[in-house]
PDB file of C-alpha atoms in Angstrom:
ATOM      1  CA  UNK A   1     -11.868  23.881  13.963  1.00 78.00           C
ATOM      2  CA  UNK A   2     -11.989  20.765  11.639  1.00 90.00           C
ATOM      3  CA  UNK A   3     -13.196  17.432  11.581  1.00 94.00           C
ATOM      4  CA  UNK A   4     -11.502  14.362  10.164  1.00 88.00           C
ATOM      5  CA  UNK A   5     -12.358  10.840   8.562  1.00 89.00           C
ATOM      6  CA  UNK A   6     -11.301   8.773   6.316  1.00 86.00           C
ATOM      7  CA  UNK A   7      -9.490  11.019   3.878  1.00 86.00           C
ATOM      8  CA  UNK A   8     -12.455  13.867   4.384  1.00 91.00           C
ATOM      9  CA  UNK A   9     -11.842  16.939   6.807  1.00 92.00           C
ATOM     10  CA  UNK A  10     -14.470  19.232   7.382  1.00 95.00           C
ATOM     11  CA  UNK A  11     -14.920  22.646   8.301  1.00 94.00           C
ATOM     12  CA  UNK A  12     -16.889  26.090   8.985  1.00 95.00           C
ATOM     13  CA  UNK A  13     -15.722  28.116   6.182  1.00 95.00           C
ATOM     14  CA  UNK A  14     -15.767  31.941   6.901  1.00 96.00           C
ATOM     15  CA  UNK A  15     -17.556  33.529   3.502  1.00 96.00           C
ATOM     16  CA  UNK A  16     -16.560  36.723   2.831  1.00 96.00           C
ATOM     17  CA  UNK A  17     -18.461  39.502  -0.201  1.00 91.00           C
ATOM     18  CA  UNK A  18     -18.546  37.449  -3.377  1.00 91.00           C
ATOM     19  CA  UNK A  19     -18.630  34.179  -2.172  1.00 91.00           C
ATOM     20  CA  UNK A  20     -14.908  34.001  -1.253  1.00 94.00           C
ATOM     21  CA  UNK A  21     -13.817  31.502   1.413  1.00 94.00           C
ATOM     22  CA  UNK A  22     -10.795  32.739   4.486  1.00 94.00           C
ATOM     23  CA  UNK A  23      -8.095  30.262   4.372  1.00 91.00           C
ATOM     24  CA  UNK A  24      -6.610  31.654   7.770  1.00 91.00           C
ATOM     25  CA  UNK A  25      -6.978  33.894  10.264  1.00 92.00           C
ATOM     26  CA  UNK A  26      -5.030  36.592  12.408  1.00 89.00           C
ATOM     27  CA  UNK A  27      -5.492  40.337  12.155  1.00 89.00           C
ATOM     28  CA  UNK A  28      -6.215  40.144   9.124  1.00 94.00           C
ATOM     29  CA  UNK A  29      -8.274  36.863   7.588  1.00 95.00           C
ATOM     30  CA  UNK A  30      -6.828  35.826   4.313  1.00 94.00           C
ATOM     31  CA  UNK A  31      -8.584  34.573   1.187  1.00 95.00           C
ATOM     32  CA  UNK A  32      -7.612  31.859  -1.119  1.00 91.00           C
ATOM     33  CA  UNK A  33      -6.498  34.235  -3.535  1.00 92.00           C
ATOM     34  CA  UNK A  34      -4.002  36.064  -0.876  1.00 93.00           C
ATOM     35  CA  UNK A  35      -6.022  39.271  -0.499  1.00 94.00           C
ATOM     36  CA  UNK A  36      -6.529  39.717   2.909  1.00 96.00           C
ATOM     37  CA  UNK A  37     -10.095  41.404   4.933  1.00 95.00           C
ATOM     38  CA  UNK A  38     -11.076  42.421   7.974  1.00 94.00           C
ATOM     39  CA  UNK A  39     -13.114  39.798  10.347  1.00 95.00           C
ATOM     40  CA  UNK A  40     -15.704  42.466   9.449  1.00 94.00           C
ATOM     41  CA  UNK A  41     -16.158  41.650   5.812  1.00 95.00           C
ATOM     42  CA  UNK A  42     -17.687  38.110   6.887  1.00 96.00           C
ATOM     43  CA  UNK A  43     -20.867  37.677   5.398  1.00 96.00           C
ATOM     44  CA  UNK A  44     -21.421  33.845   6.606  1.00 97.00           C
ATOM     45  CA  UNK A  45     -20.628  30.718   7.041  1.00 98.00           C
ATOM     46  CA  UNK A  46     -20.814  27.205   4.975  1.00 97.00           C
ATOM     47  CA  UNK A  47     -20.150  23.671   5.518  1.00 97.00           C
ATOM     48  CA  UNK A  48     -16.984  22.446   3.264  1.00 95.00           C
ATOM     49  CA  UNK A  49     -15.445  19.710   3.033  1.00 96.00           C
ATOM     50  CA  UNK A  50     -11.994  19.024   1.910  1.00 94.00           C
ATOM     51  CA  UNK A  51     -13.191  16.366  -0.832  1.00 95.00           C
ATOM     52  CA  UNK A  52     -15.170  19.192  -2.819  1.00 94.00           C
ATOM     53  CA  UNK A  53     -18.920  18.990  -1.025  1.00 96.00           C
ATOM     54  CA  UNK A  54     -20.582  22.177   0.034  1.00 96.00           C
ATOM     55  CA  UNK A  55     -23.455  22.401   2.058  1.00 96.00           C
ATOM     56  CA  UNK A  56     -26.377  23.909  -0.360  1.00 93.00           C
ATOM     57  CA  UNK A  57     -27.419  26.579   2.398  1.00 93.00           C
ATOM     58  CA  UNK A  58     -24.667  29.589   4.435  1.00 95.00           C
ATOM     59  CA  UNK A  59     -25.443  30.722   7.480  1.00 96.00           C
ATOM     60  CA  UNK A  60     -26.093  34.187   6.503  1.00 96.00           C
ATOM     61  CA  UNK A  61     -24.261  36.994   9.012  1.00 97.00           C
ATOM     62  CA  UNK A  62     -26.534  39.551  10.428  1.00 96.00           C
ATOM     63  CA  UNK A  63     -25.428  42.900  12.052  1.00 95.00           C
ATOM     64  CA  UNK A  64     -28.525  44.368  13.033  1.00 93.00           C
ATOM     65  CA  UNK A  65     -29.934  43.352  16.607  1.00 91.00           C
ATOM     66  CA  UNK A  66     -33.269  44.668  15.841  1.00 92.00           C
ATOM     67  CA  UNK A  67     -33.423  41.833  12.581  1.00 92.00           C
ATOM     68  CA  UNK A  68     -35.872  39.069  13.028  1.00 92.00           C
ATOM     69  CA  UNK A  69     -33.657  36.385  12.051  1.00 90.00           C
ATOM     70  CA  UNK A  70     -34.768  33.435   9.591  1.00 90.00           C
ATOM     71  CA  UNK A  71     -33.827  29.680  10.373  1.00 89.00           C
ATOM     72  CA  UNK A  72     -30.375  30.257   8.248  1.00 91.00           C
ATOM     73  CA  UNK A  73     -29.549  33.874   9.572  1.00 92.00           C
ATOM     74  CA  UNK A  74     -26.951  34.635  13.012  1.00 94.00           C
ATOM     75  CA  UNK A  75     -26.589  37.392  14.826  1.00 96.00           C
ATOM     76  CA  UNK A  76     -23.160  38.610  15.067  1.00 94.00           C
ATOM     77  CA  UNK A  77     -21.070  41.285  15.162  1.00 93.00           C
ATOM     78  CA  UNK A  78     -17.682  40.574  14.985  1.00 92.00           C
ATOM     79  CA  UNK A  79     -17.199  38.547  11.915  1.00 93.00           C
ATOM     80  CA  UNK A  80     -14.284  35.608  11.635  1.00 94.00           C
ATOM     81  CA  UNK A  81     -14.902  32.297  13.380  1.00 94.00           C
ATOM     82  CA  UNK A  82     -17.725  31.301  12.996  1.00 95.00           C
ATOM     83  CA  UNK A  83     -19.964  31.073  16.328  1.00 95.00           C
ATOM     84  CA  UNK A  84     -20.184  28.369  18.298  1.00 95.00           C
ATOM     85  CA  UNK A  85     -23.424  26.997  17.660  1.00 94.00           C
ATOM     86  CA  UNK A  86     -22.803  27.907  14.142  1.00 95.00           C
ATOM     87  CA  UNK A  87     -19.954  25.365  14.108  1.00 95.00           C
ATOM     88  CA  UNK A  88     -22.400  22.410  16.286  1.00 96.00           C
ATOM     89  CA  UNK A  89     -24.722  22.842  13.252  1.00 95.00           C
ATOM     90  CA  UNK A  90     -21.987  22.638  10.632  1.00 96.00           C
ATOM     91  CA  UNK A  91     -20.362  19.713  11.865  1.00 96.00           C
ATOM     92  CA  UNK A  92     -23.429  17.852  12.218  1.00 96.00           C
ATOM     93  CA  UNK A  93     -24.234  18.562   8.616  1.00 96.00           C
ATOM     94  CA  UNK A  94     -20.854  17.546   7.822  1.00 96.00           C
ATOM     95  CA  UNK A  95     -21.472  13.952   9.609  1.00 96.00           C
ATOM     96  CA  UNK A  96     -24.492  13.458   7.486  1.00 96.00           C
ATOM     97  CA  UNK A  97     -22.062  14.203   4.127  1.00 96.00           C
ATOM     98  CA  UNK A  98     -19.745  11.353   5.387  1.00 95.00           C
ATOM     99  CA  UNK A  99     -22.848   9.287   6.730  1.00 96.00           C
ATOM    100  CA  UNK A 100     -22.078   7.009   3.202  1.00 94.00           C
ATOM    101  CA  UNK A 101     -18.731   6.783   4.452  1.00 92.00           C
ATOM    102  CA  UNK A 102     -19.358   5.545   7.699  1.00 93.00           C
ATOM    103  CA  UNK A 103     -21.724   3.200   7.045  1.00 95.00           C
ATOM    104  CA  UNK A 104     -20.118   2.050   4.397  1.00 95.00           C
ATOM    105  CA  UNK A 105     -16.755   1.240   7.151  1.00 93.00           C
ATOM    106  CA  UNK A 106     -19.033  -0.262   9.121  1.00 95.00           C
ATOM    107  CA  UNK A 107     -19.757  -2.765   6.567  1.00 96.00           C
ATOM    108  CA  UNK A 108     -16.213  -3.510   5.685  1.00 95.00           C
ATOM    109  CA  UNK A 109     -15.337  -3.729   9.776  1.00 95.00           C
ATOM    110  CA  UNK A 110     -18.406  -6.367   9.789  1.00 98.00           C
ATOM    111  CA  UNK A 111     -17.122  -8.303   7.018  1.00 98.00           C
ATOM    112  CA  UNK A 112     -13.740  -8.634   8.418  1.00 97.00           C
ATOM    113  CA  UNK A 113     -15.266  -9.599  11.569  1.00 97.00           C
ATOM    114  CA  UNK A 114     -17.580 -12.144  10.145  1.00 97.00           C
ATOM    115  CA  UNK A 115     -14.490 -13.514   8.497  1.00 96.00           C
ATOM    116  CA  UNK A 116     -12.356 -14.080  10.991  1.00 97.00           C
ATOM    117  CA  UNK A 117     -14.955 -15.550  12.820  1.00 96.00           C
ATOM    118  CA  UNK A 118     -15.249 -18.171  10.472  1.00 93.00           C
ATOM    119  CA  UNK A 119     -11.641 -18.698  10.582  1.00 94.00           C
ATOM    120  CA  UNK A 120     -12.291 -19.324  13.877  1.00 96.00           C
ATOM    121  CA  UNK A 121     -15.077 -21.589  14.045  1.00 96.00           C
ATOM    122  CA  UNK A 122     -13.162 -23.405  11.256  1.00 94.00           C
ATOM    123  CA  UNK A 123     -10.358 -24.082  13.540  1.00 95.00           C
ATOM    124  CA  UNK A 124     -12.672 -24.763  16.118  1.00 96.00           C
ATOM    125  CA  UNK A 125     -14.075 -27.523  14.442  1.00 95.00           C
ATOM    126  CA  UNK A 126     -10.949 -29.066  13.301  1.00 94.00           C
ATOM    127  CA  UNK A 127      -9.845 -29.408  16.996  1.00 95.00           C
ATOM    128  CA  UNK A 128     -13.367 -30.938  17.580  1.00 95.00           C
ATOM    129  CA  UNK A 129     -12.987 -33.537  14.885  1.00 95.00           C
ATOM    130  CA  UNK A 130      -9.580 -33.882  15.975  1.00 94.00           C
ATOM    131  CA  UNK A 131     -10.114 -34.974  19.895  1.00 94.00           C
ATOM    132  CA  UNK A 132     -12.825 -37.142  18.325  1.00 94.00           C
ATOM    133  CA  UNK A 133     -16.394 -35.306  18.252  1.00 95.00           C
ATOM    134  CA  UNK A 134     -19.124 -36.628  16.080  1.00 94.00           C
ATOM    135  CA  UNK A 135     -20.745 -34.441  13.217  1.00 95.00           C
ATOM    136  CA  UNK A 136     -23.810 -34.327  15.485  1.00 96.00           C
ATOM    137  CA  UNK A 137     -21.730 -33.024  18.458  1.00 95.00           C
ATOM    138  CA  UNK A 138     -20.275 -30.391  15.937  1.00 94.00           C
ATOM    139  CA  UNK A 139     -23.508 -29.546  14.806  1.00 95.00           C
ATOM    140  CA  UNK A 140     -25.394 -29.352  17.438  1.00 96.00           C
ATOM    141  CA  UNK A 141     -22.993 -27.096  18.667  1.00 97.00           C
ATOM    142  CA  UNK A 142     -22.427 -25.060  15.794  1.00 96.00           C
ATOM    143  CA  UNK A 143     -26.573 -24.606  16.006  1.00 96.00           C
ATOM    144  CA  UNK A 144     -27.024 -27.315  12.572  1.00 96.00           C
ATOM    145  CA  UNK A 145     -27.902 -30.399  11.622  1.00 96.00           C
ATOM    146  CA  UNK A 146     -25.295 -32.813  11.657  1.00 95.00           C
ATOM    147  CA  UNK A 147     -25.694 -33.101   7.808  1.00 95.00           C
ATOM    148  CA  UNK A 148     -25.025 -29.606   7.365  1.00 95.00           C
ATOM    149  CA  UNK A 149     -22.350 -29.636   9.606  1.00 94.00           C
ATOM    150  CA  UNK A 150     -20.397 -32.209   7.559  1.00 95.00           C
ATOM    151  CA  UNK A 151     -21.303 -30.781   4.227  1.00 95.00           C
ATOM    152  CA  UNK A 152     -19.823 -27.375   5.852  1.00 93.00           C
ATOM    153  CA  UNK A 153     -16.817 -28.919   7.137  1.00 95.00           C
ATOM    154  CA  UNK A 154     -15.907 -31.948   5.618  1.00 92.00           C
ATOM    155  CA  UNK A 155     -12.807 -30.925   3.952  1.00 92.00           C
ATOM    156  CA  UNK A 156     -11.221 -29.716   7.225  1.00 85.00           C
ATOM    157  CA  UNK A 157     -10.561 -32.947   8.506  1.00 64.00           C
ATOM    158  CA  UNK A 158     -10.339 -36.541   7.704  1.00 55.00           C
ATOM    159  CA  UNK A 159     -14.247 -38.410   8.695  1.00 43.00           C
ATOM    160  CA  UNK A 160     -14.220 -39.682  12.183  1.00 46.00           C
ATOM    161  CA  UNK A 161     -17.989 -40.888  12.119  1.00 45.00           C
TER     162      UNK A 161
END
């Protein structure tokens, strides 16, 4: 399972001995390099992304049901996909990698809001000066002083007051 955004798609990667990352999976999981393993050669998982980022910790694969496990250690005994709470934790770690990203949109999407909006309010004044409303209507309903309304919006239309 992946997730996208914005040019980034992350993923669980299956780790296999030596650090090696599966690239697919069916009987046998295949690495990168085209060897293939067995779902049994997994020794853990780690949060990629497709951009390059890592996550700096791998959930480390344990066999043994009788091992206390640390905060990065699963119990599991099949190997291959990752679990599934292995893969909640990975995405979320994931979604604070793109977190710049994100934030980041959400400034552009509030820019291009705030600039239409002014489009708007510019037309919206022009109509009012048009049908014949005073600076201080304008301002008063644009929330200003009539003064500043003018200054604003002088150049939209020709002075009625």
């Amino acid at each position: 399972m992946s997730w996208d955004y914005d040019g980034h798609e992350g993923y669980a990667a299956t780790i296999v001995v030596g650090g090696r990352k599966v690239i697919s999976y069916g009987e046998l999981m295949e690495l990168e390099d085209g060897t293939h393993v067995a779902d049994s050669d997994t020794i853990g998982w780690r949060t990629q992304c497709t951009c390059g980022w890592k996550a700096p910790l791998m959930f480390e694969r344990v066999t043994d049901p009788a091992a206390s496990l640390e905060r990065w250690q699963v119990f599991d005994t099949e190997g291959g996909w990752p679990p599934q709470e292995v893969s909640e934790v990975c995405r979320a770690e994931w979604l604070e990698h793109i977190r710049p990203e994100i934030n980041l949109a959400a400034v552009r999407q509030a820019a291009e809001d705030h600039r239409l909006s002014g489009e708007r309010l510019d037309h919206a004044v022009a109509g009012a000066r048009a049908g014949g409303a005073s600076w201080t209507d304008i301002g008063r309903a644009a929330g200003v002083a009539r003064q500043t309304a003018h200054e604003r919006w002088k150049a939209l239309s020709h002075s009625v007051d």
